[in-house]
CSV table of C-alpha atoms in Angstrom, one decimal:
chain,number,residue,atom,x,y,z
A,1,UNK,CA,5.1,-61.1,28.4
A,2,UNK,CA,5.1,-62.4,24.8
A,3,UNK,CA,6.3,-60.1,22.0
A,4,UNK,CA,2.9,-60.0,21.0
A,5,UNK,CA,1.7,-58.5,24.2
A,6,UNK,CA,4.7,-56.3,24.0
A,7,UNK,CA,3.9,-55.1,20.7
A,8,UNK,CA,0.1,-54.6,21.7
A,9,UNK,CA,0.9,-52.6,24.6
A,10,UNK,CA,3.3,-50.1,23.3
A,11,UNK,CA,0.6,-49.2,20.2
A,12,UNK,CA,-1.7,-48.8,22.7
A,13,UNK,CA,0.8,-46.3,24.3
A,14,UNK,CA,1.9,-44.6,21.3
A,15,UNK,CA,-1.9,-44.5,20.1
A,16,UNK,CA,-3.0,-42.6,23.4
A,17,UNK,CA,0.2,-40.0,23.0
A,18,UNK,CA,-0.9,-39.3,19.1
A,19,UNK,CA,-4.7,-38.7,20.5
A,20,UNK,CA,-3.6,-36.4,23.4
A,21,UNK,CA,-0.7,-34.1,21.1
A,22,UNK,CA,-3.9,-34.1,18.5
A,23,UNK,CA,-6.6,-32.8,21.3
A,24,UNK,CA,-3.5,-30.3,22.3
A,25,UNK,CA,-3.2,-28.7,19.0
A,26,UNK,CA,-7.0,-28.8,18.2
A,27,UNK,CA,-7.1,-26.8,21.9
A,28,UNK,CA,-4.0,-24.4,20.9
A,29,UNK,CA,-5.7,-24.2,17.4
A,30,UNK,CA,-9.4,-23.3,19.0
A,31,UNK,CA,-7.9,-20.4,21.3
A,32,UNK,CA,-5.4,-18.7,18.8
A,33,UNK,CA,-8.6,-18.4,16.5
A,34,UNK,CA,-10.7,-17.5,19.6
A,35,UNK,CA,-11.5,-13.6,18.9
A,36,UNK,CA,-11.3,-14.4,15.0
A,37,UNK,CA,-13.9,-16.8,15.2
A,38,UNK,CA,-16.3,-14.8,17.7
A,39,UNK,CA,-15.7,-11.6,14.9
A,40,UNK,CA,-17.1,-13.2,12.5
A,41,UNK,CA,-19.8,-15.9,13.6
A,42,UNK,CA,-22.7,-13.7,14.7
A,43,UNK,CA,-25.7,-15.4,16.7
A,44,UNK,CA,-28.7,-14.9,15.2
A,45,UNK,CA,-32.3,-15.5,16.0
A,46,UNK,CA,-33.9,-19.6,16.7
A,47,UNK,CA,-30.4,-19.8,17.8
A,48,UNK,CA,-28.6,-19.8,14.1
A,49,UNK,CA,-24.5,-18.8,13.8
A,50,UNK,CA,-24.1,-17.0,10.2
A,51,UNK,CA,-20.8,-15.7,9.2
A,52,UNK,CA,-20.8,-12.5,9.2
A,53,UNK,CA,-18.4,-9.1,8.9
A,54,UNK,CA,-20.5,-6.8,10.3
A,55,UNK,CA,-18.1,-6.0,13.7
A,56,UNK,CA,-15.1,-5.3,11.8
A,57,UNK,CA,-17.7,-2.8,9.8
A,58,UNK,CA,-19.1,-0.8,12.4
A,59,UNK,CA,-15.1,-0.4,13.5
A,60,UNK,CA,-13.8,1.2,10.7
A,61,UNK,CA,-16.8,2.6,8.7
A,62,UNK,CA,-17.5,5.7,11.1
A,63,UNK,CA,-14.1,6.7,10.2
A,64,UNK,CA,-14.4,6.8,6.3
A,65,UNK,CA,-16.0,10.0,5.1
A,66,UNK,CA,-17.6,11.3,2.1
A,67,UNK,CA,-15.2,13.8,0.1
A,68,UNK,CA,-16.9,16.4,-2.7
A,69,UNK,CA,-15.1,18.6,-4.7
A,70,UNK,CA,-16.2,21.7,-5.4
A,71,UNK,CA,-15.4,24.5,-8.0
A,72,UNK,CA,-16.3,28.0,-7.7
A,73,UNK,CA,-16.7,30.3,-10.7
A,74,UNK,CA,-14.3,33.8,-10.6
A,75,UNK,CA,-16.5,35.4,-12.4
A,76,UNK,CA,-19.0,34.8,-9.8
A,77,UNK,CA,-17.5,33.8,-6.4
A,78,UNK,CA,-20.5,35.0,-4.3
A,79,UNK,CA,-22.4,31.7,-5.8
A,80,UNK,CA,-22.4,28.1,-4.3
A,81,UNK,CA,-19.6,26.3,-6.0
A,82,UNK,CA,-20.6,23.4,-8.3
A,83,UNK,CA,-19.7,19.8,-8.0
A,84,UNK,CA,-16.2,19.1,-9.7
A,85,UNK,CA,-15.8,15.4,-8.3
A,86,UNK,CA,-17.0,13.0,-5.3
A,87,UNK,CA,-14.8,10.7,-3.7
A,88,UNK,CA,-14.1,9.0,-0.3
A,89,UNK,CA,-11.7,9.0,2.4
A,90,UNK,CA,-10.4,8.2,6.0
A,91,UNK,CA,-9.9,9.5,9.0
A,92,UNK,CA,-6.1,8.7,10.2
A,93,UNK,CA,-6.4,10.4,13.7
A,94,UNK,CA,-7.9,13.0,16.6
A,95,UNK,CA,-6.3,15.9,15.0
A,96,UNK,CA,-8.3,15.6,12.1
A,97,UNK,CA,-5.8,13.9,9.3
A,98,UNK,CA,-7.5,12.5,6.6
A,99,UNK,CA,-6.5,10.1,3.5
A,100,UNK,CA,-7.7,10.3,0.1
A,101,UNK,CA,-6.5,9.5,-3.6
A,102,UNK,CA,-5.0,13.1,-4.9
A,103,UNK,CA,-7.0,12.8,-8.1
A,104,UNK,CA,-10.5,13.2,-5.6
A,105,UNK,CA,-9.3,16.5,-4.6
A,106,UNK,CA,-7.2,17.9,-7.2
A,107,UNK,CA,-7.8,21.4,-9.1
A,108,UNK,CA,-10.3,21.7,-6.1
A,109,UNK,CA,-11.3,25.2,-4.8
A,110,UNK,CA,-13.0,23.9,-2.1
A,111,UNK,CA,-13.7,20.6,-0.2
A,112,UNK,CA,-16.2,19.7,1.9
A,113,UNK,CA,-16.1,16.5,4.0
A,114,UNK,CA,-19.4,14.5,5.0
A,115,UNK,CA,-19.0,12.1,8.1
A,116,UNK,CA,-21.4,9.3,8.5
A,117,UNK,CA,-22.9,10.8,11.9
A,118,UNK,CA,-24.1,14.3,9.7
A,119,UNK,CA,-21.7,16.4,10.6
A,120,UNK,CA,-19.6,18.6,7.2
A,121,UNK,CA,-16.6,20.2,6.9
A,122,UNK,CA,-14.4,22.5,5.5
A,123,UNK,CA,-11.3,20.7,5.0
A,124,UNK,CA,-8.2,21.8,4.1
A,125,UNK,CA,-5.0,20.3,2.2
A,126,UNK,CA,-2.0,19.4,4.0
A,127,UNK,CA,-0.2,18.4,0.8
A,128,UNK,CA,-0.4,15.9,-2.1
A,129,UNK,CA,1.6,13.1,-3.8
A,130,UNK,CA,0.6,12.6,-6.9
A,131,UNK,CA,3.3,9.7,-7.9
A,132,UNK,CA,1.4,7.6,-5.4
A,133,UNK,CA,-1.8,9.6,-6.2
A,134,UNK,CA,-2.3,10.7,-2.3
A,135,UNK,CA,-3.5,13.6,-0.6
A,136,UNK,CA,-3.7,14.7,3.0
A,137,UNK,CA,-6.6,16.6,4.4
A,138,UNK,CA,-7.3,18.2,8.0
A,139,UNK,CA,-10.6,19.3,9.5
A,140,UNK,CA,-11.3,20.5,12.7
A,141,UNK,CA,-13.8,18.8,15.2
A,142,UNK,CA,-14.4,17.0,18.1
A,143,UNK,CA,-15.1,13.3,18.8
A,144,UNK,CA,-13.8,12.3,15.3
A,145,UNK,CA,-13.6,8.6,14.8
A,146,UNK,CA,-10.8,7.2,13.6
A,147,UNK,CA,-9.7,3.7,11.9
A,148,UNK,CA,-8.2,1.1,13.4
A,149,UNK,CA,-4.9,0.5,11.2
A,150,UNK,CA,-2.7,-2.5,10.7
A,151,UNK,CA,1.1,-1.9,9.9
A,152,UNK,CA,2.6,-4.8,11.2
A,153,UNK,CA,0.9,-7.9,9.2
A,154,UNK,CA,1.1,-7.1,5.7
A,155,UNK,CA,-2.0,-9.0,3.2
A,156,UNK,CA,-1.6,-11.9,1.9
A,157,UNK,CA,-2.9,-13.1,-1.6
A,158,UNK,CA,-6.2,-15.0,-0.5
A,159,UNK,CA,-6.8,-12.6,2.6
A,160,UNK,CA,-10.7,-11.6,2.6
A,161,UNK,CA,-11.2,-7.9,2.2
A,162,UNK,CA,-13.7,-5.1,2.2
A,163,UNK,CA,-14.2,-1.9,0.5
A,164,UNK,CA,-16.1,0.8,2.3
A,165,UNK,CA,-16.6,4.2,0.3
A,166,UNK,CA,-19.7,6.0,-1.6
A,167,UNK,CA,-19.9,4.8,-4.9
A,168,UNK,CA,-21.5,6.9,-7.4
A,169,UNK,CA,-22.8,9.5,-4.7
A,170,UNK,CA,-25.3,6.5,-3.5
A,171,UNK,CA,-24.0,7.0,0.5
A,172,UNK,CA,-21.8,5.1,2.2
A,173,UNK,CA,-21.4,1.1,0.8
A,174,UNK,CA,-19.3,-2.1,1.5
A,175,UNK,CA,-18.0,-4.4,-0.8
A,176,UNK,CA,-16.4,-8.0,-0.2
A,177,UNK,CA,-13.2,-9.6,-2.0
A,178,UNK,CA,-10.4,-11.2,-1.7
A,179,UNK,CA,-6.6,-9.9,-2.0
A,180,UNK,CA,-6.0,-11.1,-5.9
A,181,UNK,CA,-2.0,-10.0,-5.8
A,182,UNK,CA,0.4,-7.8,-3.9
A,183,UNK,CA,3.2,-6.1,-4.7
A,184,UNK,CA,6.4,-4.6,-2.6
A,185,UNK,CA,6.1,-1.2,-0.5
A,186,UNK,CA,8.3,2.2,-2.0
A,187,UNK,CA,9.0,5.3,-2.4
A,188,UNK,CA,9.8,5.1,-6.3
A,189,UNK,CA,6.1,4.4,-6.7
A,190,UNK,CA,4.2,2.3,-9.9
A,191,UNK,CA,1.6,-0.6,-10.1
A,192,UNK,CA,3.6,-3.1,-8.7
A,193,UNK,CA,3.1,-0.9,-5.3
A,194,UNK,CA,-0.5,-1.9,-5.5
A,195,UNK,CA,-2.7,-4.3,-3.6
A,196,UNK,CA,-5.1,-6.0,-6.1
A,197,UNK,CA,-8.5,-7.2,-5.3
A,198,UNK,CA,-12.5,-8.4,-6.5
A,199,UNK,CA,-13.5,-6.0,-4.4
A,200,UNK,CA,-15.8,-3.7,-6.1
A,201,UNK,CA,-13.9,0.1,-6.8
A,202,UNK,CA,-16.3,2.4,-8.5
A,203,UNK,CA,-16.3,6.1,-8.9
A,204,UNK,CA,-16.7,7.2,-5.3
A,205,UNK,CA,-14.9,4.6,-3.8
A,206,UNK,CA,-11.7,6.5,-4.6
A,207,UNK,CA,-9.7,7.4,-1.3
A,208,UNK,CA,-11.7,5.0,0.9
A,209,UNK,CA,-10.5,2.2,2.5
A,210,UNK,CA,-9.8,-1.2,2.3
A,211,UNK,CA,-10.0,-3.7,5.7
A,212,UNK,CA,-9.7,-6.8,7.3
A,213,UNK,CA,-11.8,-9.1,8.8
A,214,UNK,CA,-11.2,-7.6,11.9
A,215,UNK,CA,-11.7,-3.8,10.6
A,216,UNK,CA,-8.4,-2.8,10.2
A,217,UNK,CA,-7.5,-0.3,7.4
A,218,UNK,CA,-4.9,-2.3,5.3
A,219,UNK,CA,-5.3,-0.1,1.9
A,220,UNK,CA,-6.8,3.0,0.1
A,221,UNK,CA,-8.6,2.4,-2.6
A,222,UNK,CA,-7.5,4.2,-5.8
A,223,UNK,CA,-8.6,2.6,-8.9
A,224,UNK,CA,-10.4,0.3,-11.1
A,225,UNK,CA,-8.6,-1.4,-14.3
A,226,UNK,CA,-9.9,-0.1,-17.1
A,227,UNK,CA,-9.2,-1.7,-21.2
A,228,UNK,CA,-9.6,0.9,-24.0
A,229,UNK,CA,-13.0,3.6,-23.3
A,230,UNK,CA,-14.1,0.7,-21.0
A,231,UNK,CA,-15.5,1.3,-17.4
A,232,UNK,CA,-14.3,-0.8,-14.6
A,233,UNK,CA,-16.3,-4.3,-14.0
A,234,UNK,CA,-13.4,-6.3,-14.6
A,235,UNK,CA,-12.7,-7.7,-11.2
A,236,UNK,CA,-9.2,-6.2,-11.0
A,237,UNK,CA,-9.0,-3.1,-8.8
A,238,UNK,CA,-6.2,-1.6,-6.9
A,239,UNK,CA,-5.8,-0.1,-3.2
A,240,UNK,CA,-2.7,1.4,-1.7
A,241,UNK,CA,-1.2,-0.8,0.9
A,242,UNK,CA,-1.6,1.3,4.2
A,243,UNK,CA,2.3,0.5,4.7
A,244,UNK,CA,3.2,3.2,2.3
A,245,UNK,CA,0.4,5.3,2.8
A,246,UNK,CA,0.9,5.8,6.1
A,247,UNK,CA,4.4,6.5,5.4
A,248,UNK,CA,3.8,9.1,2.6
A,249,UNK,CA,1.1,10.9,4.6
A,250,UNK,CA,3.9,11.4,7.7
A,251,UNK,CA,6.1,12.9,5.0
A,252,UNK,CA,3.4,15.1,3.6
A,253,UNK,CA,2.2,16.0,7.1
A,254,UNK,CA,5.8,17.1,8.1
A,255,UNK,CA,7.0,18.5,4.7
A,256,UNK,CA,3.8,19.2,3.0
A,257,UNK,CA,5.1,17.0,-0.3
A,258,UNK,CA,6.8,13.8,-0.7
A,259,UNK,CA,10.6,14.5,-1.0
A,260,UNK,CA,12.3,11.8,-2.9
A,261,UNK,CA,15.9,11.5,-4.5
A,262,UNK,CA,17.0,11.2,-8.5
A,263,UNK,CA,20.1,9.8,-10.2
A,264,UNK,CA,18.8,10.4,-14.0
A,265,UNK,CA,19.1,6.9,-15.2
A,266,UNK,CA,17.0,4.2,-16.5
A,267,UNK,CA,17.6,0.8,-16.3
A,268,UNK,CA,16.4,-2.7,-16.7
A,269,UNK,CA,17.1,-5.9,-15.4
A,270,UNK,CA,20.1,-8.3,-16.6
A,271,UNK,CA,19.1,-11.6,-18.2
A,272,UNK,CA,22.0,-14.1,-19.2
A,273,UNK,CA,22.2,-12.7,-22.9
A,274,UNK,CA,23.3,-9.9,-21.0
A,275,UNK,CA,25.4,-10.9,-18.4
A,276,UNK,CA,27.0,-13.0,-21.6
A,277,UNK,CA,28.2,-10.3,-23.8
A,278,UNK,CA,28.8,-8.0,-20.6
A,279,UNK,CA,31.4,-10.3,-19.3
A,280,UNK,CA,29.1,-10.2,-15.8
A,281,UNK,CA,29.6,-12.5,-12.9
A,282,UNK,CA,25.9,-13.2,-11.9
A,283,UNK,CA,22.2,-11.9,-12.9
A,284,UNK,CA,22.5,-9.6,-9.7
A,285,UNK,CA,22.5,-5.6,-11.0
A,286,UNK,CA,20.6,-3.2,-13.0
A,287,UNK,CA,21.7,-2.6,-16.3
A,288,UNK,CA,21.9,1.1,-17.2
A,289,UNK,CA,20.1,2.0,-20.3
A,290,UNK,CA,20.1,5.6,-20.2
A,291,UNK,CA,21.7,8.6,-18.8
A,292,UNK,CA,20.1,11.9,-18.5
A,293,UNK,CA,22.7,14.5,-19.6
A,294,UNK,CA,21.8,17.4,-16.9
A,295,UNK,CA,21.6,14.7,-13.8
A,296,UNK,CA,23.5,13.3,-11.5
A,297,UNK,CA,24.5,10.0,-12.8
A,298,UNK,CA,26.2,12.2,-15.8
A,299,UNK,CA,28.4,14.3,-13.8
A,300,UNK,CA,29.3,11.0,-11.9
A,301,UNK,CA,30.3,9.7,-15.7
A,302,UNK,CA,28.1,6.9,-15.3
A,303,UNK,CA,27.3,5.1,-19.1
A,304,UNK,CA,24.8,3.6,-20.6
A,305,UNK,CA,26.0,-0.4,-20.2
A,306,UNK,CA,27.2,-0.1,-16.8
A,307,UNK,CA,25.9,-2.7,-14.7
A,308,UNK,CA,25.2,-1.3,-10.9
A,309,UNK,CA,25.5,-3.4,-8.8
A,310,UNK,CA,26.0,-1.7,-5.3
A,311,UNK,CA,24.2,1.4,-4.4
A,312,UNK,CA,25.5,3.2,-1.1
A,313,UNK,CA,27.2,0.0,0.0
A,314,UNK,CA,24.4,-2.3,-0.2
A,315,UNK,CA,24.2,-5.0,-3.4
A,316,UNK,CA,21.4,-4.4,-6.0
A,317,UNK,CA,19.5,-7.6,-6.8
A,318,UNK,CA,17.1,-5.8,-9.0
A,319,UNK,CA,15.8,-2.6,-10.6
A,320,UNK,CA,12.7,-2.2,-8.1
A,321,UNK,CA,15.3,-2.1,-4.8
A,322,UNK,CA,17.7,0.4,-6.3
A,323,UNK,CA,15.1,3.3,-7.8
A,324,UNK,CA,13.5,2.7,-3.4
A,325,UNK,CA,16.4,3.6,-2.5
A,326,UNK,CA,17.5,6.4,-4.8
A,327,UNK,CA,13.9,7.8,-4.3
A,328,UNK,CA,14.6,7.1,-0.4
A,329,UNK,CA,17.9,8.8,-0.9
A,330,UNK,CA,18.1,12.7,1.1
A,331,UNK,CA,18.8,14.7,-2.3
A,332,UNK,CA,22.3,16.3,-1.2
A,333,UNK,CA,24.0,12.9,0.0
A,334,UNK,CA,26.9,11.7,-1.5
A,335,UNK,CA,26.5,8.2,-2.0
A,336,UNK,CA,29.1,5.7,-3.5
A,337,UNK,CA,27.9,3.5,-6.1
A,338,UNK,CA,29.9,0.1,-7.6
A,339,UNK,CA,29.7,-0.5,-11.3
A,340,UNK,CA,31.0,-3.1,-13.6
A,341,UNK,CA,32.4,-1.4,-17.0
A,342,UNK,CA,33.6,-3.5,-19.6
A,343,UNK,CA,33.8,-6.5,-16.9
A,344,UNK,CA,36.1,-4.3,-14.5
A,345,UNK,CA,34.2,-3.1,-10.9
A,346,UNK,CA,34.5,0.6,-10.3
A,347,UNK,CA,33.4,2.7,-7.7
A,348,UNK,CA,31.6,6.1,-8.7
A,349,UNK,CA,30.9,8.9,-5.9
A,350,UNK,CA,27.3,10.7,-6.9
A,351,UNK,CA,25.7,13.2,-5.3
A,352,UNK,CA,21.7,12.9,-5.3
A,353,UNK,CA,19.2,15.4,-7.1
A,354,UNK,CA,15.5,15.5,-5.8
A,355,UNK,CA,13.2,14.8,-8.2
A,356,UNK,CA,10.9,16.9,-10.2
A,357,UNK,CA,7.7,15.9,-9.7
A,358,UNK,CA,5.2,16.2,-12.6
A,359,UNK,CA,1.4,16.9,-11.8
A,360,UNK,CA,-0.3,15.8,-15.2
């Protein structure tokens, strides 16, 4: 055999393995997508495939309600009670549990649920969050559907989305987006907890949820970024990722609030100016700015300009990990806390306050 048979016959060979590992992975690829695919192309009529959303609909819609808010005048309570706000929710479970934002159902003297098959309730609150603007609410029935929830596969910046809730009173109505942003899951709370999406959030939509393709609840919407007097319209609206909601609604089911810990500091991250003139090994801590006189970071004589940089044995990399875990912190615990003073490492026992929690 001549080299250039040779040659010829192993490209043939190495040709035919590259078109079997492709027709492999094209195969692994088809069946991994399988149910995916199946979800989302409908068949349609003269034998057309349009994409389409509406399975993962009729899987969690039935399970987000209507929520209005009533208020009932003392002076009068024999009469109806008067519309005070409208909103949306979910339905977490059989028992009755249901999500909502805490701003649908607060200063409410009663609350009436609407599900999408007729029935109304009477509901009644559980308890209320409002740092991460949440509210639990239980009704009694039978049969209640309930949403399909996703804790395990957090979104991802791209993910399609839809928003199911009833906007302006209209009845129930769904929205489609994509994830714009996410931000981390905690107990300390703040924007950068949110999911951000297109998805259209109007008044109404408040406390409803956000899915997946394949219906499961992955957020609760809350709110719709407003500039100035402005309404919403911008394309930039937030939802609760479910991770933390479903965590702060066990809490409130079991405790009936949200109980989280407090040092009494503020802080800020270090930038090299900092870590500079602080004599500091690395950008890794939080820089204390402030110290509130009657908590627990004073009687632990912690300073303004100490650097922490270990909370409870575990390193601090940055401001949003440390307030987690001094919100995630059992108020009572003493906790031992590592702090650089005048470029010297000290450790600093502190026993954890709860925290106040202001309802504005």
């Amino acid at each position: 055999m001549t080299i250039k048979e040779t040659l010829l016959y192993l490209g043939k060979a190495v040709l035919f393995g590259l078109i079997m590992a492709a027709m492999f992975l094209l195969v692994t690829h088809y069946f991994n997508n399988k149910n995916l695919g199946s979800s989302l192309l409908q068949n349609r009529g003269n034998n057309t495939v349009e994409l389409s959303f509406a399975k993962a609909v009729r899987r969690a819609a039935p399970a987000v309600v209507n929520i209005y808010s009533l208020s009932i005048d003392q002076s009068r309570p024999l009469n109806s009670g008067s519309l005070q706000g409208l909103g949306s929710g979910v339905i977490m479970s059989k028992e009755g549990y249901i999500l909502t934002n805490y701003h649908v159902i607060k200063k409410a003297d009663e609350i009436v649920v609407a599900l999408q098959d007729g029935r109304k309730f009477t509901s009644e609150v559980v308890g209320f969050d409002p740092e991460t603007d949440l509210s639990v609410l239980k009704i009694e029935g039978d049969n209640l559907p309930t949403v399909p929830v996703n804790l395990d596969s957090p979104p991802q910046v791209g993910d399609v989305v839809l928003a199911i809730g009833n906007p302006y009173n209209l009845g129930q109505t769904i929205t489609q987006g994509i994830i714009s942003a996410t931000g981390r899951n905690g107990l300390s709370s703040g924007y950068l907890d949110f999911l951000q999406t297109d998805a259209a959030i109007n008044a109404g939509n408040s406390g409803g949820a956000l899915i997946d393709t394949n219906g499961s609840l992955i957020g609760i919407n809350t709110a719709a970024f407003q500039v100035g007097g402005e309404g919403g319209g911008h394309g930039i609206n937030f939802a609760i990722p479910i991770k933390l909601a479903h965590s702060i609604m066990g809490k409130l089911i079991k405790n009936g609030r949200v109980i989280r810990g407090a040092l009494g500091i503020s802080g800020e991250p270090i930038n090299p100016v900092v870590a500079q003139i602080l004599n500091l090994p690395d950008l890794r801590g939080v820089l204390v700015t402030g110290v509130d006189p009657n908590g627990p970071a004073a009687r632990a004589q912690l300073q303004p300009r100490d650097v922490i940089i270990k909370y409870d044995g575990e390193d601090v990399p940055g401001v949003e990990m440390l307030m987690d875990r001094i919100a995630e912190t059992t108020p009572g615990k003493k906790i031992m806390m590592t702090v650089i003073r005048q470029g010297k490492q000290q450790q600093l026992p502190v026993i954890i306050d709860e925290k106040v929690v202001v309802d504005n």
